[in-house]
PDB file of C-alpha atoms in Angstrom:
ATOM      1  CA  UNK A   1      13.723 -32.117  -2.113  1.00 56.00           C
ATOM      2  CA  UNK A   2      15.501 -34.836  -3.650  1.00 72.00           C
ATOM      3  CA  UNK A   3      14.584 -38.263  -4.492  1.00 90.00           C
ATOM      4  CA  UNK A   4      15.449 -41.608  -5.493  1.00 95.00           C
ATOM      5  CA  UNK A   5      15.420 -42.647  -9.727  1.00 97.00           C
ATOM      6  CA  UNK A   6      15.869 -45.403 -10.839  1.00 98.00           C
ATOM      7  CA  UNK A   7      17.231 -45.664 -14.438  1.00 98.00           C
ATOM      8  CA  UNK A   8      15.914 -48.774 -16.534  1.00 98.00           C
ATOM      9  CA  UNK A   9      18.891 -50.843 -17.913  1.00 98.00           C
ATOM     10  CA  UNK A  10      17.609 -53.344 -20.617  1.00 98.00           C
ATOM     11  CA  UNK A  11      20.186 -55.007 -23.213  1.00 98.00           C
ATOM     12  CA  UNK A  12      20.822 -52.777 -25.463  1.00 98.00           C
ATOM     13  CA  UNK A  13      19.937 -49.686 -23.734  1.00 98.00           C
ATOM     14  CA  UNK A  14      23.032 -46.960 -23.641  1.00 97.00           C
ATOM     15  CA  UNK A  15      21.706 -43.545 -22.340  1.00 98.00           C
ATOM     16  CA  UNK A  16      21.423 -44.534 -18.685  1.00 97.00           C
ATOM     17  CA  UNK A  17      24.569 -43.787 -17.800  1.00 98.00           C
ATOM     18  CA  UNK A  18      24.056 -39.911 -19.097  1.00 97.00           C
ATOM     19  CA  UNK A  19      20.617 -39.972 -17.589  1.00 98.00           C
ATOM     20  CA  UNK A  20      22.553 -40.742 -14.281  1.00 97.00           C
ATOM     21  CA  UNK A  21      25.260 -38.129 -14.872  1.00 96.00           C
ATOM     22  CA  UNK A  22      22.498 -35.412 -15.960  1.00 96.00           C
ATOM     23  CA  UNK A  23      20.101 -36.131 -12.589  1.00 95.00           C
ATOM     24  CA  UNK A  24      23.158 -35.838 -10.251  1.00 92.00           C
ATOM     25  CA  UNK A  25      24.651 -32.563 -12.241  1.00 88.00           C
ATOM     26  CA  UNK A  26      20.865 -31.008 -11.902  1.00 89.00           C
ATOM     27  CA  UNK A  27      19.586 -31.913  -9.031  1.00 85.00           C
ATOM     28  CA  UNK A  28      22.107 -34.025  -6.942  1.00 79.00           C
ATOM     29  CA  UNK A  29      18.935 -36.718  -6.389  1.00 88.00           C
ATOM     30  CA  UNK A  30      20.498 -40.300  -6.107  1.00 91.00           C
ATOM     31  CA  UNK A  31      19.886 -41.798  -9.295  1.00 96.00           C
ATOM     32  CA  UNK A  32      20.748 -45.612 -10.058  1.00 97.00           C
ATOM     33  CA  UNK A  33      20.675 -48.520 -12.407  1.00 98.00           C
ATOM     34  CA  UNK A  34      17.198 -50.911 -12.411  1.00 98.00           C
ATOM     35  CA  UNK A  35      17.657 -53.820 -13.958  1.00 98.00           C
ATOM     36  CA  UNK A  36      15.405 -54.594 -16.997  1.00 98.00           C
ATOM     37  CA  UNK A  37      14.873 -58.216 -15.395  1.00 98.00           C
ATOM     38  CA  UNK A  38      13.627 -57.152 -11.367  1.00 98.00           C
ATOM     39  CA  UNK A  39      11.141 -58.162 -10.988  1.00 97.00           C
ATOM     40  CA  UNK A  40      10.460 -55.077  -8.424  1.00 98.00           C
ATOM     41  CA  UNK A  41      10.976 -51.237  -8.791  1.00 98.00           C
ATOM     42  CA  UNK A  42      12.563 -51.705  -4.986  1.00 97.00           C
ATOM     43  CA  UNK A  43      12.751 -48.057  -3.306  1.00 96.00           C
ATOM     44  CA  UNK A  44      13.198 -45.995  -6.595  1.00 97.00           C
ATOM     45  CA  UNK A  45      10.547 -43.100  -6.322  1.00 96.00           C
ATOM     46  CA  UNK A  46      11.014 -42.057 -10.295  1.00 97.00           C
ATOM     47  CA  UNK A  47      11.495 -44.441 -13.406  1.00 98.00           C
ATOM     48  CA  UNK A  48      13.284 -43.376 -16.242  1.00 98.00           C
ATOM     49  CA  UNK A  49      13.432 -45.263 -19.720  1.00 98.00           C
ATOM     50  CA  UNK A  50      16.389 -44.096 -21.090  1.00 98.00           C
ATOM     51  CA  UNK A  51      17.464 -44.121 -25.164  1.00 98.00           C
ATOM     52  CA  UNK A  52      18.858 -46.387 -26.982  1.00 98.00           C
ATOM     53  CA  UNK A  53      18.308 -49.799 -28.674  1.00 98.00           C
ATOM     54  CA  UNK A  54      16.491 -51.745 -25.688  1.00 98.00           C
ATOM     55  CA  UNK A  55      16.368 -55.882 -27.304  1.00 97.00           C
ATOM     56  CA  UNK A  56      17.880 -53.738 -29.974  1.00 96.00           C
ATOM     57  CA  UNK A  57      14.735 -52.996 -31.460  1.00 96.00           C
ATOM     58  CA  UNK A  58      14.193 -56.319 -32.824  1.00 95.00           C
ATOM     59  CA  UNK A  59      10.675 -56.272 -34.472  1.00 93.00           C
ATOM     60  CA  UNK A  60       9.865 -53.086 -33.359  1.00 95.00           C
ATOM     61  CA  UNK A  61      11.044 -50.326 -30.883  1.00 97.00           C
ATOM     62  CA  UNK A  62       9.866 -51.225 -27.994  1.00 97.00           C
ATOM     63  CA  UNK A  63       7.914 -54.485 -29.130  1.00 97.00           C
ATOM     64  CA  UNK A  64      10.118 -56.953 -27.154  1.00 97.00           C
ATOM     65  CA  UNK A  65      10.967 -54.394 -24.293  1.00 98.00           C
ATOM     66  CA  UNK A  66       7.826 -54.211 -22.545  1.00 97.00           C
ATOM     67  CA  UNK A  67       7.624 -57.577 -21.627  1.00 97.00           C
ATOM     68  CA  UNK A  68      10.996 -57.252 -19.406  1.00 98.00           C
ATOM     69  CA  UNK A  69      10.061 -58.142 -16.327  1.00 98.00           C
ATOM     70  CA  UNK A  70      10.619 -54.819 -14.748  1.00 98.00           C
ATOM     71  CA  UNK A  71       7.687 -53.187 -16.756  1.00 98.00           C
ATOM     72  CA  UNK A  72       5.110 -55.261 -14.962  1.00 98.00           C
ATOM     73  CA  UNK A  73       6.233 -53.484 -12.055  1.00 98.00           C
ATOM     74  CA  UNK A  74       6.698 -50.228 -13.328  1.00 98.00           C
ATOM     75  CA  UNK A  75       3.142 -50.227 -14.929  1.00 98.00           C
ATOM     76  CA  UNK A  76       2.141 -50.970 -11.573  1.00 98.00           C
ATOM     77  CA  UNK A  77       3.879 -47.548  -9.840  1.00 98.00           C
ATOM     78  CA  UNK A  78       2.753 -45.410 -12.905  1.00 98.00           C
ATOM     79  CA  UNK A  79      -0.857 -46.421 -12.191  1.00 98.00           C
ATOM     80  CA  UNK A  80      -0.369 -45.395  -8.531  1.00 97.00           C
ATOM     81  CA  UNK A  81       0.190 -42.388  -9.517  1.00 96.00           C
ATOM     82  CA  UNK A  82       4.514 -42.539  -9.800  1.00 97.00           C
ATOM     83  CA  UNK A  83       6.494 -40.558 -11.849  1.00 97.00           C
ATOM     84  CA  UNK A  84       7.822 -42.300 -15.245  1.00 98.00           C
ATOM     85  CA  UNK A  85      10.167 -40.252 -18.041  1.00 98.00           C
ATOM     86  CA  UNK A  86      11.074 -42.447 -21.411  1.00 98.00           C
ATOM     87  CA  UNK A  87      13.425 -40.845 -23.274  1.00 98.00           C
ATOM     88  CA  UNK A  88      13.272 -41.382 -27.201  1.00 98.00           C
ATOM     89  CA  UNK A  89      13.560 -45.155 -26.835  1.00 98.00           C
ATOM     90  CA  UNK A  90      12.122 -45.353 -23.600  1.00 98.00           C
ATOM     91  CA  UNK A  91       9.292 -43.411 -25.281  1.00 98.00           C
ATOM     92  CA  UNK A  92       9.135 -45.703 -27.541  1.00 98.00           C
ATOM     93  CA  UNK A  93       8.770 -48.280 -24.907  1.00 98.00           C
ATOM     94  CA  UNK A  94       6.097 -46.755 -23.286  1.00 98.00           C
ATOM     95  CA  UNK A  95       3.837 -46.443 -26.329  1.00 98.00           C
ATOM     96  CA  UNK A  96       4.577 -50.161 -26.819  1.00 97.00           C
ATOM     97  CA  UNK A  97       3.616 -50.936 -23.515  1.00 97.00           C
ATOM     98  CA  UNK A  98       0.251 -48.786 -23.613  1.00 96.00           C
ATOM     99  CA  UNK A  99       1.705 -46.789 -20.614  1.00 98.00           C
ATOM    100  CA  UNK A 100       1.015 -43.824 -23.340  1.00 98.00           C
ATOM    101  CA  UNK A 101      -1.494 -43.552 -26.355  1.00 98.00           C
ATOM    102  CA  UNK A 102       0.060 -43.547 -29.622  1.00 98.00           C
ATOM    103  CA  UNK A 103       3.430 -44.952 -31.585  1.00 98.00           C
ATOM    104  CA  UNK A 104       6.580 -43.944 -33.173  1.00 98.00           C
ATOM    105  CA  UNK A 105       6.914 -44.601 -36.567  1.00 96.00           C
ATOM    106  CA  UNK A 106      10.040 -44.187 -39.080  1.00 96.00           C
ATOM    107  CA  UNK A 107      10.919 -40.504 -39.603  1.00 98.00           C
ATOM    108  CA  UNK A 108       8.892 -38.519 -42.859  1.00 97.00           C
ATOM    109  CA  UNK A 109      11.872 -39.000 -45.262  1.00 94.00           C
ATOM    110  CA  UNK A 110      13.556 -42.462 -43.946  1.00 95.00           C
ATOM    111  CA  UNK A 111      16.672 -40.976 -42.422  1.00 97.00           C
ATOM    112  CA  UNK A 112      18.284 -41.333 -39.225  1.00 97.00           C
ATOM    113  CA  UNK A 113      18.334 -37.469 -37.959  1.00 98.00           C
ATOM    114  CA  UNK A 114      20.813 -36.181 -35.172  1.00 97.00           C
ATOM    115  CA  UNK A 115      21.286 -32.832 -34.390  1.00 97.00           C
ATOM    116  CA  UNK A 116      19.708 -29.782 -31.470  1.00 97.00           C
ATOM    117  CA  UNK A 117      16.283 -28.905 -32.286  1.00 98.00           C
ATOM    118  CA  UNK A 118      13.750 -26.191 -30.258  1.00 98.00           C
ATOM    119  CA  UNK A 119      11.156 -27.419 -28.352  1.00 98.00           C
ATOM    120  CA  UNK A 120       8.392 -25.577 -27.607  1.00 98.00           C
ATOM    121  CA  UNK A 121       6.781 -25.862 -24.459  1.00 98.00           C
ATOM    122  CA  UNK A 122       3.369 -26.613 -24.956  1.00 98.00           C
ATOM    123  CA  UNK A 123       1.729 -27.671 -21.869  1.00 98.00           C
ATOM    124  CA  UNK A 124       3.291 -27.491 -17.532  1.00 97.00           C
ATOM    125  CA  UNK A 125       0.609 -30.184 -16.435  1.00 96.00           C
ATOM    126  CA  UNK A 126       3.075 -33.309 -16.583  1.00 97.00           C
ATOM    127  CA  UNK A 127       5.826 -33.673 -14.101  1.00 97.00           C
ATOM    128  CA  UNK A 128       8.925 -33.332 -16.595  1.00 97.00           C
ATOM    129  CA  UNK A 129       7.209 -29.803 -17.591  1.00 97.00           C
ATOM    130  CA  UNK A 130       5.787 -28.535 -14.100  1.00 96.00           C
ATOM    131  CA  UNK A 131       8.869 -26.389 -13.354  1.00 95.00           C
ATOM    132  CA  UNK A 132       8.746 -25.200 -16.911  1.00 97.00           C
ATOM    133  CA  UNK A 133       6.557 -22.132 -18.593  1.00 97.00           C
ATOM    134  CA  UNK A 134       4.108 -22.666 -21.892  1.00 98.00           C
ATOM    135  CA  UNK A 135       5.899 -20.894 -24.391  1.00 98.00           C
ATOM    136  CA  UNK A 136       9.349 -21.075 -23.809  1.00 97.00           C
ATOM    137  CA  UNK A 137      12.007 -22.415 -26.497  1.00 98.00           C
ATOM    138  CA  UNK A 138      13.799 -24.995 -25.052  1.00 98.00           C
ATOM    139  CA  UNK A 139      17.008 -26.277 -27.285  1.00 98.00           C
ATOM    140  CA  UNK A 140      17.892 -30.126 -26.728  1.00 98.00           C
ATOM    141  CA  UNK A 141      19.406 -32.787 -29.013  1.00 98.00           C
ATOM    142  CA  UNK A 142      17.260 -35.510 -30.897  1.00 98.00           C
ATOM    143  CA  UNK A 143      18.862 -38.696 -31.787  1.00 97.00           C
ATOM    144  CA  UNK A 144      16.095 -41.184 -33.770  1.00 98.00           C
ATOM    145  CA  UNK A 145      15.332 -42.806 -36.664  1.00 97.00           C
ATOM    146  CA  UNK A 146      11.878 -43.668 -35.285  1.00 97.00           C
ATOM    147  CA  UNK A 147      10.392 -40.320 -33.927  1.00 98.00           C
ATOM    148  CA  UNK A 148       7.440 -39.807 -36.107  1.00 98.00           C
ATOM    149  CA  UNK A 149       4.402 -39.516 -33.380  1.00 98.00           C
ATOM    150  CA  UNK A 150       1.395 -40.689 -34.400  1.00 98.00           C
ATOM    151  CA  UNK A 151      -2.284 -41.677 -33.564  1.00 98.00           C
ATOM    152  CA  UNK A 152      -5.872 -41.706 -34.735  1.00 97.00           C
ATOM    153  CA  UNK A 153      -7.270 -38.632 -34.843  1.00 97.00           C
ATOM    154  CA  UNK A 154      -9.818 -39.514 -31.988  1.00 98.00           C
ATOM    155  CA  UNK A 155      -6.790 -39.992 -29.858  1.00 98.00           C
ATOM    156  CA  UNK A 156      -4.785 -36.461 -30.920  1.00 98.00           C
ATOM    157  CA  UNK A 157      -8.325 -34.504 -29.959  1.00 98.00           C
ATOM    158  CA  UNK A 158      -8.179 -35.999 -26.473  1.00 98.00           C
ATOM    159  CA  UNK A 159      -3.835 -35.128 -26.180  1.00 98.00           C
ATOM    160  CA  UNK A 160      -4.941 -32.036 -27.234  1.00 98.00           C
ATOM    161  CA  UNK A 161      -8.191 -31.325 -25.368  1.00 98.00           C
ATOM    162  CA  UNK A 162      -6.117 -32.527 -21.953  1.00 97.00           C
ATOM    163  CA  UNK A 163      -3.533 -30.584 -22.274  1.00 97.00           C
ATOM    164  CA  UNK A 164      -1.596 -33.881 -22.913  1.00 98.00           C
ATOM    165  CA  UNK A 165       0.950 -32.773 -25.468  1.00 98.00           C
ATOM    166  CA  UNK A 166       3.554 -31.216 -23.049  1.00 98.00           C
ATOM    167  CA  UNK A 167       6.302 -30.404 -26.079  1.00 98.00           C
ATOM    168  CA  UNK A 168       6.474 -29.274 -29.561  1.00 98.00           C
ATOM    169  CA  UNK A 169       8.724 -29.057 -32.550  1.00 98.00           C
ATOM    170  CA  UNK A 170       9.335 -25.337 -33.615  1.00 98.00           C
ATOM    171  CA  UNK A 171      10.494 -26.966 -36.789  1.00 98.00           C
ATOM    172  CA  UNK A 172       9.396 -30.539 -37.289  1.00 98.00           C
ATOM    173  CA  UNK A 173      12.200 -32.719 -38.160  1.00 98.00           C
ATOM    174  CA  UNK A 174      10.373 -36.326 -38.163  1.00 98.00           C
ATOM    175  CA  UNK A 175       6.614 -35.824 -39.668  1.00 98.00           C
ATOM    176  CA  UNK A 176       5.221 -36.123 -35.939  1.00 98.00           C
ATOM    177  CA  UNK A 177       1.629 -35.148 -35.792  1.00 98.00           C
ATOM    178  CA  UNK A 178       1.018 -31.797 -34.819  1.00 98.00           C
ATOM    179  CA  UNK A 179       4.589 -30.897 -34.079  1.00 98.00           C
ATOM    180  CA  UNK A 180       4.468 -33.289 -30.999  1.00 98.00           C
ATOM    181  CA  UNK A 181       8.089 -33.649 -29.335  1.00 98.00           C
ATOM    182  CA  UNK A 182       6.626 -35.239 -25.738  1.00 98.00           C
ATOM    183  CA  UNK A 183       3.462 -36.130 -24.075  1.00 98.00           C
ATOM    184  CA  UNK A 184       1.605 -36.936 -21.382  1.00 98.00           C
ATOM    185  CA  UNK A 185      -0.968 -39.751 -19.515  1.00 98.00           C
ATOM    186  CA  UNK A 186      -4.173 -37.977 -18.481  1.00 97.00           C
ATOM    187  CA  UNK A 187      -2.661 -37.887 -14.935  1.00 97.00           C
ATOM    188  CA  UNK A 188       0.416 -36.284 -15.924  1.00 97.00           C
ATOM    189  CA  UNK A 189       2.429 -38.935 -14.368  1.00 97.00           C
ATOM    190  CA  UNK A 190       3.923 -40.431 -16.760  1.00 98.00           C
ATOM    191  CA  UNK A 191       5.341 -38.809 -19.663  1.00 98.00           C
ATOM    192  CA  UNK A 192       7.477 -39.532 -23.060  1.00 98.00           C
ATOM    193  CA  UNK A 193       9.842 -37.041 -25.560  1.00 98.00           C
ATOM    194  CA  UNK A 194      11.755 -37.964 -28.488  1.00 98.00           C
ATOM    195  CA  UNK A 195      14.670 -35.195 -27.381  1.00 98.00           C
ATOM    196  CA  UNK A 196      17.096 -36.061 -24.964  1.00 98.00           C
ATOM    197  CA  UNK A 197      17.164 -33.732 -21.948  1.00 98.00           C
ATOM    198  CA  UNK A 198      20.392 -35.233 -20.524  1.00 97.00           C
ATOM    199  CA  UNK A 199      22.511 -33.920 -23.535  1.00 97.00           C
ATOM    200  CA  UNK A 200      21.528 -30.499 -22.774  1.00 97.00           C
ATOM    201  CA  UNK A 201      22.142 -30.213 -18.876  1.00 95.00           C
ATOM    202  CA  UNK A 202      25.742 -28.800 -19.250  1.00 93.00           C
ATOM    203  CA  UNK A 203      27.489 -25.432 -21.301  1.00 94.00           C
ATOM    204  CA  UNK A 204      30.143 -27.903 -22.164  1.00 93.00           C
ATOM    205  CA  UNK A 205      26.938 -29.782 -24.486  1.00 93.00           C
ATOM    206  CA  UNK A 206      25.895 -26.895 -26.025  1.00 94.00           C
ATOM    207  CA  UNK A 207      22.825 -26.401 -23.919  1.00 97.00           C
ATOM    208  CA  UNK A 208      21.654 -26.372 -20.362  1.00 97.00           C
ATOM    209  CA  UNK A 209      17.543 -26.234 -21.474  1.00 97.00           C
ATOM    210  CA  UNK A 210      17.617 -29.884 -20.519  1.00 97.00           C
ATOM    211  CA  UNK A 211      17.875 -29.001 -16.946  1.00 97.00           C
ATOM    212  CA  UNK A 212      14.405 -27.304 -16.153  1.00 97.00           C
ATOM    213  CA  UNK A 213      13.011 -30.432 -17.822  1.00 97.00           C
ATOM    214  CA  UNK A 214      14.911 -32.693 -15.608  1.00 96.00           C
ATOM    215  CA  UNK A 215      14.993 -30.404 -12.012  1.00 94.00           C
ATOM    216  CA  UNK A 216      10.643 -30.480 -12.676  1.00 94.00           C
ATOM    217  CA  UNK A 217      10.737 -34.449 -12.786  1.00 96.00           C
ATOM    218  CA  UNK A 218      13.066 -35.248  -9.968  1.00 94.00           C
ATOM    219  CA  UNK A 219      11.426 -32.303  -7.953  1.00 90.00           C
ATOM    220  CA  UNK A 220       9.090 -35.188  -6.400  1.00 71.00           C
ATOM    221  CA  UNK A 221       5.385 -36.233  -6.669  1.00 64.00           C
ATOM    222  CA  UNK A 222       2.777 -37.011  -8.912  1.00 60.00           C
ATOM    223  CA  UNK A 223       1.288 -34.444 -10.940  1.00 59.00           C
ATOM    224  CA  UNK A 224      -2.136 -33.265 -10.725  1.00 52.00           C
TER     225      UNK A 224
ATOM    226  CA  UNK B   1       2.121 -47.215 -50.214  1.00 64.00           C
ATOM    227  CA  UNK B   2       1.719 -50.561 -47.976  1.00 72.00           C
ATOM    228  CA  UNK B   3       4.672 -52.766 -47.074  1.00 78.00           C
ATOM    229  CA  UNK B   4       3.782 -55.947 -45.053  1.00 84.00           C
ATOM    230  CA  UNK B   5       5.365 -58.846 -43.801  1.00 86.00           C
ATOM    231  CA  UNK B   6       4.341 -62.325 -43.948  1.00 90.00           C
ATOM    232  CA  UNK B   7       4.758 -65.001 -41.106  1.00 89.00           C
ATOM    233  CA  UNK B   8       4.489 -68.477 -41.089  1.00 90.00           C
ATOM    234  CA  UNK B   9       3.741 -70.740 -37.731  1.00 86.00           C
ATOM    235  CA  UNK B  10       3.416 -73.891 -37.460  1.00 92.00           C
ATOM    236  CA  UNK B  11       1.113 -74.346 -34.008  1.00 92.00           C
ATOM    237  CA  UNK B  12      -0.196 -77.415 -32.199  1.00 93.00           C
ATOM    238  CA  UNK B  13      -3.252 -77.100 -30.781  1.00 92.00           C
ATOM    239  CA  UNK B  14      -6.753 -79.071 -29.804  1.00 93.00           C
ATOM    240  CA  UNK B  15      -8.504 -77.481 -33.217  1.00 92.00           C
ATOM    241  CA  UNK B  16      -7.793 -75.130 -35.856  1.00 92.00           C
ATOM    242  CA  UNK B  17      -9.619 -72.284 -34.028  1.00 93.00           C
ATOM    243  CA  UNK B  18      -7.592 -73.059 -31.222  1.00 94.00           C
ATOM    244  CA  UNK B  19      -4.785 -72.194 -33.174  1.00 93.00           C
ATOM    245  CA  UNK B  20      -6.274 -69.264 -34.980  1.00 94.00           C
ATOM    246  CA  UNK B  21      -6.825 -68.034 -31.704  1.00 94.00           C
ATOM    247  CA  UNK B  22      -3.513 -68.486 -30.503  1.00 94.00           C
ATOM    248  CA  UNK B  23      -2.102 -66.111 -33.880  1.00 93.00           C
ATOM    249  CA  UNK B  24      -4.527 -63.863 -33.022  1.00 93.00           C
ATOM    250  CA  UNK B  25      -3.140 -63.402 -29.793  1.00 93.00           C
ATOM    251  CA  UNK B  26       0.751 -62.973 -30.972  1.00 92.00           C
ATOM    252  CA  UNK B  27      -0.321 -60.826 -33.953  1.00 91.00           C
ATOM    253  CA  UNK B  28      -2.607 -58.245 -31.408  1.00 87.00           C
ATOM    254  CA  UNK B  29      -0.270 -58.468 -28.239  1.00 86.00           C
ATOM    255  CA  UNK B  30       3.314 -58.852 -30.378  1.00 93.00           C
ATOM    256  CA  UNK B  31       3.769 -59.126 -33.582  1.00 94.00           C
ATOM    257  CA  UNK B  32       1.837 -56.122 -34.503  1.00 93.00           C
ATOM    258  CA  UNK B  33       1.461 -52.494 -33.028  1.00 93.00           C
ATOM    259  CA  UNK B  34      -2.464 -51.631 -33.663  1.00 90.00           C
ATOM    260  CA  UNK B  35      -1.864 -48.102 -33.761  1.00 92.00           C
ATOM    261  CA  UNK B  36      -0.008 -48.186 -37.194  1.00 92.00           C
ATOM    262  CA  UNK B  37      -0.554 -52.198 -38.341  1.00 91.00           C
ATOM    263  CA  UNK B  38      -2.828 -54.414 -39.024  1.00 90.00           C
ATOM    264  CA  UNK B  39      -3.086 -57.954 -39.054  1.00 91.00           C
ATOM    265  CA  UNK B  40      -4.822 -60.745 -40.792  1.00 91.00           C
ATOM    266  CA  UNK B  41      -4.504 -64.864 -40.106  1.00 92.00           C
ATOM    267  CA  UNK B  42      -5.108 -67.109 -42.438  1.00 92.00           C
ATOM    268  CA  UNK B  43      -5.330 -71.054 -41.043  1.00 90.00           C
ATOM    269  CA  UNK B  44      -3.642 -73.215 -43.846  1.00 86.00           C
ATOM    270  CA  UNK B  45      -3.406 -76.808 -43.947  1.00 72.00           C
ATOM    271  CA  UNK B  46      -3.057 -78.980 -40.837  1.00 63.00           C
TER     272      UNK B  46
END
């Protein structure tokens, strides 16, 4: 089944295009620009916040993002139950927007870090993970200076206890609490990762561990 | 280690509490993520 996504474009953003390329390569679903200022999600039937530098991170990752006009909307859908992926940035976004518990913080050791990392699958209840199995390695890029996950510990008992924390580090490049790559809302709908699944969908990138990552969130639905 | 950042507004408004209330709002909502900051407003001098 394929479906219609709708990639987030705000200033500053510069992933969506790859987002776009990725979706079509896996899955051949119709992916597409939204514009940061619609007011309206229009047809789309999956968000995705892609990386980047979104108001170019003036203040804060995120801070200035989630009042685009297009979030209103898109906080709207999630509630319903609709499927919404933020990639590193867009992660960030989603923290700032409360659309997920937590926040990104500057990486343990202050330094930009770029490079493939493994991922270990941690959890299948969210709908970037559903086609995926608990335990498997997964190799995909990361690309942040702000990736360092964190929350109170009140918060990281509940991720934990709901089988909310979807991805790990195998090696933890940032200082993220408990090894966490990606999580999950409660629901499972809407989910964030600091690793960038559409630099691993092709052989020609190194990697295709991207792709069971991106074929589970275009594969339709909300989760649970 | 702390590192902070100080911000100064000037804000019209009925009362200072009115305006202390209006900080409050940007520091909670914007100028501050409560997960990792926190925020304190001091009302100086009208």
């Amino acid at each position: 089944m394929s479906i219609s996504v709708g990639v987030v474009s705000f200033p500053g953003s510069n992933c969506e295009a790859d987002v776009i390329e990725a979706i079509d390569t896996v899955s051949g679903a119709n992916a597409d620009i939204l514009w940061h200022g619609d007011q309206s999600i229009g047809n789309f039937e999956a968000i995705v916040l892609p990386g980047g530098f979104a108001h170019g991170d003036y203040l804060r990752p995120g801070a200035i993002a989630r009042f685009s006009p297009v979030m209103e909307a898109i906080s709207a859908f999630a509630a319903a139950g609709g499927p919404v992926l933020g990639i590193c940035n867009g992660f960030q976004v989603l923290t700032e927007a409360g659309l997920l518990p937590g926040a990104l913080q500057k990486n343990a050791g202050l330094k930009f870090i770029c490079g493939p990392t493994d991922l270990v699958v941690a959890s299948t209840s969210s709908v970037l993970t559903r086609t995926a199995t608990v335990g498997d390695v997964l190799t995909v890029p990361i690309n942040h200076f702000e990736g360092n996950f964190t929350c109170s510990p009140e918060t990281l008992a509940e991720l934990e206890a709901n089988d909310q924390v979807i991805l790990r580090y195998a090696s933890n490049p940032n200082g993220s609490v408990a090894d966490i790559a990606g999580i999950a809302n409660a629901a499972g709908n809407v989910v964030g990762l600091m690793p960038h699944p559409e630099r691993a969908c092709h052989a020609l990138l190194g990697s295709v561990d991207g792709q069971v990552l991106l074929t589970g969130f275009v594969s339709g639905g909300a989760e649970k | 280690m702390r590192v902070g950042k100080s911000m100064r507004f000037t804000i019209e408004a009925a009362s200072a509490e009115v305006a202390r209330q209006q900080a409050e709002d940007m520091c909670t909502r914007f100028l501050t993520n409560p997960v990792i900051e926190d925020a304190t407003v001091t009302v100086g001098a009208s």
